[in-house]
Amino acid sequence: MTQFKKTFLATLVALSASSAALYSAAVSAHGYVSQPASRAVNCQKGLNKNCGQVTYEPQSVEAPKTASDFPPDGKIASGGWYGAATFDNERSDWQRINIKPGWQQIKWYLTAPHATTNFKYYITKPGWSNANNATLTRSMFEDTPFCQEDMAGVTPPNNVTHECNVPERTGNQLIYAVWRINNTGNSFYQIIDVKFDGSNDNGSEEAAKPVADIKISSDRLSTGNLMLDASASSGESLRYSWQVITNSDKVILTGNTGSKASIRLKQEATSNFDVQVKLTVTNAKEISASKTVTLKAVKAADVNAPVAVVPANFTVEEQDVSAGYTLDGSNSKNAKSVQWKSLTKGFWLQEAAGKPWTATLSKPTVRALIPANTTGNAVYQLTVTGADGTRDVKTVTVTVKAKSSGEDKPEIPATGEYPAWQSAATYVAGDKVTYQGVRYIAAYWTRSAPGSDGSWKLADSSQVAAWSASTPYNGGDHVTYQGKKYKAAYWTRGDIPGQHAVWIAE
């Protein structure tokens, strides 16, 4: 074999071995320190410039284990990996992370966890200064780690957090993180540029993270533009990116890189579906935050579907006279017709006071008519019919409980001046009676029971009568209801104390 061939083959073998070693280092690279952000991570974020291959592989700083936990002097920052060779040239412009002494979290992200011997953290010695950008040596760091987490061969999860007590230091310093692998001959190394200046963002993304905020004009999509507003997002020098996550083929998004965007359906929806829109905001440090909103597309038939709206179930007290209570269905939607129906025998509906009692009424607002001395649960049904004949049905239950045994004040007995009210008698203005322990004076001709309507007024304003659904009350009037006192804020009739804002509890 000629000398040329020998030389060529030796060179080829050397290159192959070198390439294999480099390939092995690349494929076996598996972790980096994300907080405080290491020099490698700050390269990836673009905060450190001209870093080389490590910009794309911050997890790749790997080298053989040593007894001292440190690669050779001059190769400490890079671990001897060619892709991070720029780290071995100390520079004053490496991005530094503000930190305080004391307990801090140090976080690794392991792209492919290995069985682990330990994690160790070293720091440069007090008074260390690298003003002249000298090559890093082992003697610049403390002999022993300030924090160590032993793993005894256990494989950690992808995200690892250690609580470490960082020693007192001032000014610019370095932390050296070592992840010692148990089942290979290598360790992973991360150099962290820190600054002790009294502040402490620890390099965490949370400290500098922007906040994404979305305000929408509606959550209902149509063929008209729906506005998406991210202007309330917070952060420094934000960039905006809007993205449709689901059903993107059915909508048109406009202004996807601005603080405000708009979105609309390409055509009327023929089925119901959701559209998720994601906002991502990115600040000057290339830290991002996202928020997602869900918008709804509803087919036309559902948009125009009837919706019955009834009041909440409520409770009233048994009365000695029949009483009516308002059932308001006027907030129902898309109604071509409405019908109230009493579903409980012995309970009725009434269009208004004095009108006939009936089991059904085709009015949006009616009265639940409770006969005198009646208790139980009265169920009323509202049916709303749409233009296409579809219906929506809701019910409301009025619970009529037995009247209480007495009021807060003792009853005043009937006297000669205020005789007991008689149901068969007719009264004119000025007539005086006593009814359920309360004295009344007739306001005009009436045969109604005191307290059941506006034909009677209290003889003594200090007396408090039981509330009646059919009695009108002026602002300042007082009533009792279910053992509690209430004061009317303004004129009212039929509004139940404790269930309507017109009544103020005393």
Coordinates of C-alpha atoms in Angstrom, one line a residue, residues 37-495:
A37 CA -32.1 30.6 32.5
S38 CA -28.7 29.2 31.6
R39 CA -26.3 30.7 29.1
A40 CA -27.4 28.0 26.6
V41 CA -31.1 28.8 27.1
N42 CA -30.5 32.5 26.7
C43 CA -28.8 31.7 23.4
Q44 CA -31.9 29.8 22.3
K45 CA -34.1 32.8 23.3
G46 CA -31.9 35.2 21.3
L47 CA -30.8 37.1 24.4
N48 CA -27.2 35.9 23.8
K49 CA -25.9 36.5 20.3
N50 CA -23.3 34.6 18.1
C51 CA -23.5 31.4 20.2
G52 CA -23.2 28.8 17.5
Q53 CA -24.8 25.4 17.4
V54 CA -25.9 25.6 21.1
T55 CA -28.5 28.1 20.0
Y56 CA -30.5 25.2 18.6
E57 CA -29.4 22.5 21.1
P58 CA -29.3 24.1 24.6
Q59 CA -29.7 20.5 25.9
S60 CA -26.5 19.3 24.2
V61 CA -23.7 20.5 26.6
E62 CA -22.5 17.0 27.5
A63 CA -19.0 15.6 28.4
P64 CA -17.3 12.8 30.2
K65 CA -17.7 12.6 34.0
T66 CA -14.7 13.7 36.1
A67 CA -13.9 13.2 39.7
S68 CA -14.1 17.0 40.3
D69 CA -17.4 17.3 38.4
F70 CA -15.7 19.8 36.1
P71 CA -14.4 19.5 32.6
P72 CA -10.8 20.6 32.0
D73 CA -9.9 24.3 32.6
G74 CA -10.7 26.3 29.5
K75 CA -13.5 23.9 28.6
I76 CA -15.8 24.3 31.6
A77 CA -18.5 26.4 30.0
S78 CA -18.7 24.3 26.9
G79 CA -18.1 20.9 28.4
G80 CA -15.7 20.4 25.5
W81 CA -18.6 20.3 23.0
Y82 CA -17.8 22.0 19.8
G83 CA -21.3 23.3 19.5
A84 CA -20.9 25.5 22.6
A85 CA -17.2 26.4 22.0
T86 CA -18.1 30.1 22.1
F87 CA -19.0 29.7 25.8
D88 CA -15.3 29.2 26.5
N89 CA -14.6 32.8 25.5
E90 CA -15.9 34.8 28.5
R91 CA -17.7 37.9 27.4
S92 CA -19.1 40.9 29.2
D93 CA -22.3 40.8 27.2
W94 CA -23.6 37.4 28.3
Q95 CA -27.2 37.9 29.5
R96 CA -27.2 37.9 33.3
I97 CA -30.1 36.8 35.5
N98 CA -30.9 38.9 38.6
I99 CA -30.9 36.8 41.7
K100 CA -30.8 37.1 45.5
P101 CA -29.0 34.9 48.1
G102 CA -31.2 32.5 50.0
W103 CA -33.7 29.8 49.0
Q104 CA -34.3 29.7 45.2
Q105 CA -35.8 27.3 42.8
I106 CA -33.5 25.8 40.1
K107 CA -35.3 24.0 37.3
W108 CA -34.1 21.6 34.7
Y109 CA -36.0 20.5 31.6
L110 CA -34.9 17.0 30.6
T111 CA -35.7 16.3 27.0
A112 CA -34.9 12.6 27.5
P113 CA -34.4 11.7 31.2
H114 CA -31.6 9.2 32.2
A115 CA -31.0 7.2 35.3
T116 CA -29.3 9.7 37.5
T117 CA -26.5 9.7 40.2
N118 CA -27.1 13.3 41.3
F119 CA -27.5 17.0 40.5
K120 CA -24.9 19.4 41.9
Y121 CA -24.6 23.2 41.9
Y122 CA -21.4 25.2 42.3
I123 CA -20.9 28.9 42.6
T124 CA -17.8 31.2 42.0
K125 CA -15.9 32.2 45.1
P126 CA -16.6 35.4 47.0
G127 CA -14.8 38.4 45.4
W128 CA -14.6 36.6 42.1
S129 CA -14.6 39.1 39.2
N130 CA -14.1 38.3 35.6
A131 CA -13.6 41.9 34.4
N132 CA -10.8 40.8 32.1
N133 CA -12.8 37.9 30.7
A134 CA -10.3 35.3 31.8
T135 CA -10.8 31.7 30.8
L136 CA -12.7 29.8 33.4
T137 CA -10.8 27.4 35.7
R138 CA -11.9 25.0 38.4
S139 CA -10.2 27.1 41.1
M140 CA -12.6 30.0 40.4
F141 CA -15.4 27.9 41.9
E142 CA -16.1 26.7 45.4
D143 CA -14.7 23.3 46.2
T144 CA -18.0 21.9 47.3
P145 CA -21.5 22.3 45.8
F146 CA -23.9 24.7 47.6
C147 CA -26.7 22.4 46.7
Q148 CA -26.9 18.7 45.8
E149 CA -29.7 16.3 45.0
D150 CA -28.8 12.6 45.2
M151 CA -30.9 10.3 43.0
A152 CA -29.3 6.8 43.5
G153 CA -29.9 5.7 39.9
V154 CA -33.6 6.8 39.8
T155 CA -34.7 8.3 36.4
P156 CA -36.2 11.8 37.0
P157 CA -39.2 13.2 35.2
N158 CA -38.9 15.7 32.3
N159 CA -39.4 18.7 34.6
V160 CA -37.1 18.8 37.7
T161 CA -37.2 21.5 40.4
H162 CA -34.6 21.8 43.2
E163 CA -34.9 24.1 46.3
C164 CA -31.4 25.5 46.8
N165 CA -30.0 27.9 49.4
V166 CA -27.9 30.2 47.3
P167 CA -24.9 31.7 49.2
E168 CA -24.3 35.4 49.8
R169 CA -22.5 37.1 46.9
T170 CA -22.4 40.5 45.3
G171 CA -22.1 41.6 41.6
N172 CA -21.7 39.3 38.7
Q173 CA -21.2 35.6 39.5
L174 CA -21.5 32.2 37.9
I175 CA -23.4 29.1 38.9
Y176 CA -22.3 25.8 37.5
A177 CA -25.0 23.0 37.3
V178 CA -23.9 19.4 36.8
W179 CA -26.3 16.5 36.0
R180 CA -24.4 13.3 36.6
I181 CA -25.7 10.4 34.7
N182 CA -25.8 7.0 36.4
N183 CA -25.7 4.5 33.5
T184 CA -23.3 6.3 31.0
G185 CA -19.9 7.8 31.3
N186 CA -21.2 11.4 30.8
S187 CA -22.6 14.3 32.7
F188 CA -24.5 17.3 31.4
Y189 CA -23.2 20.8 32.2
Q190 CA -24.9 24.2 32.3
I191 CA -23.2 27.5 33.0
I192 CA -25.5 30.2 34.5
D193 CA -24.6 33.9 34.4
V194 CA -26.1 35.6 37.4
K195 CA -26.0 39.1 39.1
F196 CA -26.6 39.7 42.8
D197 CA -28.0 43.3 42.7
G198 CA -30.8 43.1 45.3
S199 CA -33.5 42.2 42.8
N200 CA -34.7 38.7 42.1
D201 CA -36.5 37.6 39.0
N202 CA -34.4 34.4 39.1
G203 CA -34.6 34.3 35.4
S204 CA -38.0 32.8 35.6
E205 CA -40.3 33.3 32.7
E206 CA -43.0 34.0 35.2
A207 CA -41.3 37.2 36.3
A208 CA -41.1 38.6 32.8
K209 CA -44.0 36.8 31.3
P210 CA -46.6 38.9 29.5
V211 CA -50.3 38.4 30.1
A212 CA -52.6 37.6 27.2
D213 CA -56.1 39.1 27.4
I214 CA -59.0 38.8 24.9
K215 CA -62.2 40.8 24.8
I216 CA -64.9 39.7 22.4
S217 CA -67.9 41.6 21.1
S218 CA -69.9 38.4 21.3
D219 CA -69.4 34.7 21.6
R220 CA -71.8 34.0 18.7
L221 CA -70.4 33.7 15.2
S222 CA -72.2 34.9 12.1
T223 CA -71.3 36.0 8.6
G224 CA -70.7 39.5 10.0
N225 CA -67.4 40.4 11.6
L226 CA -67.0 39.6 15.3
M227 CA -64.2 41.7 16.9
L228 CA -61.3 40.2 18.9
D229 CA -59.5 42.7 21.0
A230 CA -56.1 41.9 22.7
S231 CA -55.2 45.5 23.5
A232 CA -55.7 44.9 27.2
S233 CA -52.8 42.4 27.2
S234 CA -49.8 43.4 29.3
G235 CA -46.1 43.2 28.6
E236 CA -43.1 45.0 27.0
S237 CA -43.1 45.6 23.2
L238 CA -45.7 43.0 22.6
R239 CA -46.2 41.2 19.3
Y240 CA -49.5 39.5 18.6
S241 CA -50.5 36.4 16.8
W242 CA -54.0 35.1 16.3
Q243 CA -54.7 31.5 15.3
V244 CA -57.9 29.5 14.6
I245 CA -57.4 26.2 16.4
T246 CA -60.7 24.3 15.5
N247 CA -62.9 24.5 12.4
S248 CA -60.6 26.9 10.7
D249 CA -62.0 25.9 7.3
K250 CA -65.4 27.4 8.2
V251 CA -64.2 30.9 9.2
I252 CA -62.2 33.9 7.9
L253 CA -59.8 35.5 10.3
T254 CA -58.6 39.0 9.5
G255 CA -55.7 41.0 11.2
N256 CA -54.0 38.0 12.7
T257 CA -50.8 39.9 13.7
G258 CA -52.5 42.9 15.2
S259 CA -53.8 43.8 18.7
K260 CA -57.3 43.6 17.2
A261 CA -58.6 41.1 14.8
S262 CA -62.0 40.0 13.4
I263 CA -63.5 36.7 12.5
R264 CA -66.6 35.7 10.6
L265 CA -68.3 32.6 9.2
K266 CA -67.7 31.9 5.5
Q267 CA -71.4 31.0 5.2
E268 CA -74.4 30.5 7.4
A269 CA -74.0 27.6 9.8
T270 CA -75.9 24.5 8.8
S271 CA -75.0 22.8 12.1
N272 CA -73.8 23.8 15.6
F273 CA -70.1 23.9 16.1
D274 CA -67.4 25.6 18.2
V275 CA -64.5 27.6 16.9
Q276 CA -61.4 28.0 19.2
V277 CA -59.2 31.1 18.6
K278 CA -55.8 31.3 20.3
L279 CA -54.0 34.5 21.0
T280 CA -50.2 34.5 21.6
V281 CA -48.4 37.6 22.8
T282 CA -44.6 37.7 22.8
N283 CA -42.6 40.4 24.6
A284 CA -39.1 41.9 23.9
K285 CA -37.4 39.0 25.7
E286 CA -39.1 36.5 23.4
I287 CA -41.3 35.2 26.3
S288 CA -44.8 34.3 25.2
A289 CA -48.2 33.8 26.8
S290 CA -51.4 32.5 25.3
K291 CA -55.1 32.6 25.8
T292 CA -57.9 30.8 24.0
V293 CA -61.5 31.7 23.5
T294 CA -64.3 29.5 22.3
L295 CA -66.8 31.0 19.8
K296 CA -70.1 29.3 18.9
A297 CA -71.7 28.9 15.5
V298 CA -75.4 28.1 15.7
K299 CA -77.5 26.9 12.8
A300 CA -80.3 29.3 11.9
A301 CA -83.1 27.1 13.1
D302 CA -81.6 27.2 16.6
V303 CA -80.9 30.9 16.5
N304 CA -84.6 31.5 16.0
A305 CA -85.8 28.7 18.3
P306 CA -88.3 29.7 21.0
V307 CA -87.0 30.0 24.5
A308 CA -89.4 30.1 27.5
V309 CA -88.2 32.2 30.5
V310 CA -90.0 31.8 33.8
P311 CA -89.4 33.2 37.3
A312 CA -87.6 31.1 39.9
N313 CA -89.6 28.9 42.2
F314 CA -90.9 30.9 45.2
T315 CA -92.7 30.4 48.5
V316 CA -95.7 32.3 49.8
E317 CA -97.8 32.1 52.9
E318 CA -101.4 30.9 53.2
Q319 CA -103.9 33.8 53.3
D320 CA -107.4 34.1 54.7
V321 CA -108.5 35.5 51.3
S322 CA -107.5 34.5 47.8
A323 CA -104.3 36.1 46.6
G324 CA -102.5 36.5 43.3
Y325 CA -98.8 36.4 42.5
T326 CA -97.1 37.6 39.3
L327 CA -95.8 35.0 36.9
D328 CA -93.7 37.0 34.4
G329 CA -92.8 35.2 31.1
S330 CA -92.3 38.4 29.1
N331 CA -88.5 37.7 28.8
S332 CA -89.2 34.7 26.6
K333 CA -87.6 34.8 23.2
N334 CA -88.7 34.1 19.6
A335 CA -92.3 33.6 20.7
K336 CA -95.1 33.6 18.2
S337 CA -97.5 32.6 21.0
V338 CA -97.4 31.8 24.7
Q339 CA -99.6 29.9 27.1
W340 CA -99.6 29.6 30.8
K341 CA -101.3 26.6 32.4
S342 CA -102.0 25.5 35.9
L343 CA -100.9 21.9 36.3
T344 CA -102.1 21.5 39.9
K345 CA -105.8 20.9 40.8
G346 CA -107.2 23.6 43.1
F347 CA -104.9 26.4 41.9
W348 CA -105.7 28.8 39.2
L349 CA -104.5 31.6 36.9
Q350 CA -105.8 35.1 36.6
E351 CA -105.2 37.8 34.0
A352 CA -105.4 40.6 36.6
A353 CA -107.1 41.3 39.9
G354 CA -110.8 41.0 39.6
K355 CA -110.6 38.9 36.4
P356 CA -112.0 35.4 36.1
W357 CA -110.1 32.4 37.5
T358 CA -109.0 30.0 34.8
A359 CA -106.7 27.0 34.2
T360 CA -105.0 28.5 31.1
L361 CA -104.1 31.9 29.8
S362 CA -102.4 33.1 26.6
K363 CA -100.6 36.1 28.0
P364 CA -96.9 36.4 28.7
T365 CA -97.5 37.8 32.2
V366 CA -100.3 36.4 34.5
R367 CA -101.2 35.9 38.1
A368 CA -100.9 32.7 40.0
L369 CA -104.2 32.6 41.9
I370 CA -104.0 30.9 45.3
P371 CA -107.5 30.4 46.9
A372 CA -108.0 31.4 50.5
N373 CA -106.8 29.0 53.2
T374 CA -105.0 26.8 50.7
T375 CA -101.6 25.3 51.1
G376 CA -99.4 23.0 48.9
N377 CA -97.3 23.2 45.8
A378 CA -98.8 24.9 42.8
V379 CA -97.0 24.1 39.5
Y380 CA -97.5 26.4 36.6
Q381 CA -96.3 25.7 33.0
L382 CA -95.3 28.2 30.3
T383 CA -95.3 27.0 26.7
V384 CA -93.6 29.2 24.1
T385 CA -94.2 28.4 20.4
G386 CA -92.0 29.7 17.7
A387 CA -92.8 30.8 14.1
D388 CA -91.8 27.3 12.8
G389 CA -94.1 25.5 15.3
T390 CA -91.3 24.3 17.6
R391 CA -92.0 24.7 21.3
D392 CA -90.1 25.3 24.6
V393 CA -91.7 24.4 27.9
K394 CA -90.7 25.5 31.4
T395 CA -92.4 25.3 34.8
V396 CA -92.4 27.3 38.0
T397 CA -93.5 26.0 41.4
V398 CA -95.2 28.2 44.0
T399 CA -95.0 26.7 47.4
V400 CA -97.8 27.8 49.7
K401 CA -96.9 27.2 53.3
A402 CA -99.2 27.4 56.3
K403 CA -99.5 30.8 57.8
S404 CA -97.3 31.6 60.8
S405 CA -98.8 31.4 64.3
G406 CA -98.2 35.1 65.0
E407 CA -96.4 38.3 64.0
D408 CA -93.6 40.2 65.8
K409 CA -96.1 42.4 67.7
P410 CA -98.9 40.9 69.9
E411 CA -102.4 41.2 68.3
I412 CA -104.5 44.1 69.3
P413 CA -108.0 42.9 70.3
A414 CA -111.1 44.3 68.6
T415 CA -112.8 47.2 70.5
G416 CA -115.9 49.2 70.1
E417 CA -114.2 51.9 68.0
Y418 CA -112.4 49.2 66.0
P419 CA -114.8 46.2 65.8
A420 CA -113.7 43.0 64.1
W421 CA -114.0 43.0 60.3
Q422 CA -117.0 41.0 59.0
S423 CA -116.7 39.3 55.6
A424 CA -120.5 39.9 54.9
A425 CA -120.4 43.6 55.7
T426 CA -119.9 46.5 53.4
Y427 CA -117.6 49.4 54.4
V428 CA -117.4 53.0 53.3
A429 CA -114.6 55.5 53.6
G430 CA -113.7 56.2 57.3
D431 CA -115.0 52.9 58.7
K432 CA -112.7 51.3 61.3
V433 CA -112.1 47.6 61.9
T434 CA -109.6 45.2 63.5
Y435 CA -108.3 42.4 61.4
Q436 CA -105.8 39.8 62.4
G437 CA -104.7 42.0 65.3
V438 CA -104.2 45.1 63.1
R439 CA -106.4 48.2 63.0
Y440 CA -107.5 49.5 59.7
I441 CA -109.5 52.5 58.3
A442 CA -111.4 52.1 55.0
A443 CA -110.1 54.3 52.2
Y444 CA -113.3 54.0 50.1
W445 CA -116.3 51.7 49.7
T446 CA -115.2 48.1 50.0
R447 CA -116.1 44.5 50.9
S448 CA -112.5 43.3 50.7
A449 CA -110.5 42.0 53.6
P450 CA -108.1 44.5 55.1
G451 CA -104.6 44.1 53.7
S452 CA -105.8 42.2 50.6
D453 CA -105.9 45.3 48.3
G454 CA -105.6 49.1 48.5
S455 CA -109.1 49.8 50.0
W456 CA -107.8 49.8 53.6
K457 CA -105.0 51.8 55.3
L458 CA -103.4 51.3 58.6
A459 CA -104.9 53.2 61.5
D460 CA -101.5 53.4 63.2
S461 CA -98.4 53.6 61.1
S462 CA -96.3 51.9 63.8
Q463 CA -98.3 48.7 63.2
V464 CA -96.9 46.3 60.7
A465 CA -99.3 44.1 58.7
A466 CA -98.6 40.9 56.8
W467 CA -97.7 41.3 53.2
S468 CA -100.4 40.7 50.6
A469 CA -99.8 40.1 46.9
S470 CA -102.8 42.1 45.9
T471 CA -102.2 45.2 48.1
P472 CA -100.4 48.1 46.5
Y473 CA -97.6 49.6 48.7
N474 CA -96.0 53.0 48.6
G475 CA -92.4 53.8 49.3
G476 CA -91.8 53.6 53.0
D477 CA -94.6 51.2 53.8
H478 CA -93.7 48.3 56.2
V479 CA -94.8 44.7 56.1
T480 CA -94.0 41.4 57.6
Y481 CA -93.4 38.2 55.6
Q482 CA -92.4 34.8 56.8
G483 CA -91.4 36.2 60.2
K484 CA -89.3 39.1 58.8
K485 CA -89.9 42.8 58.5
Y486 CA -89.5 44.7 55.1
K487 CA -89.7 48.3 53.9
A488 CA -90.9 49.2 50.4
A489 CA -88.3 51.3 48.5
Y490 CA -91.0 52.5 46.0
W491 CA -94.5 51.7 44.9
T492 CA -95.1 48.0 44.4
R493 CA -97.7 45.3 44.2
G494 CA -97.3 41.6 43.8
D495 CA -93.5 41.6 44.3

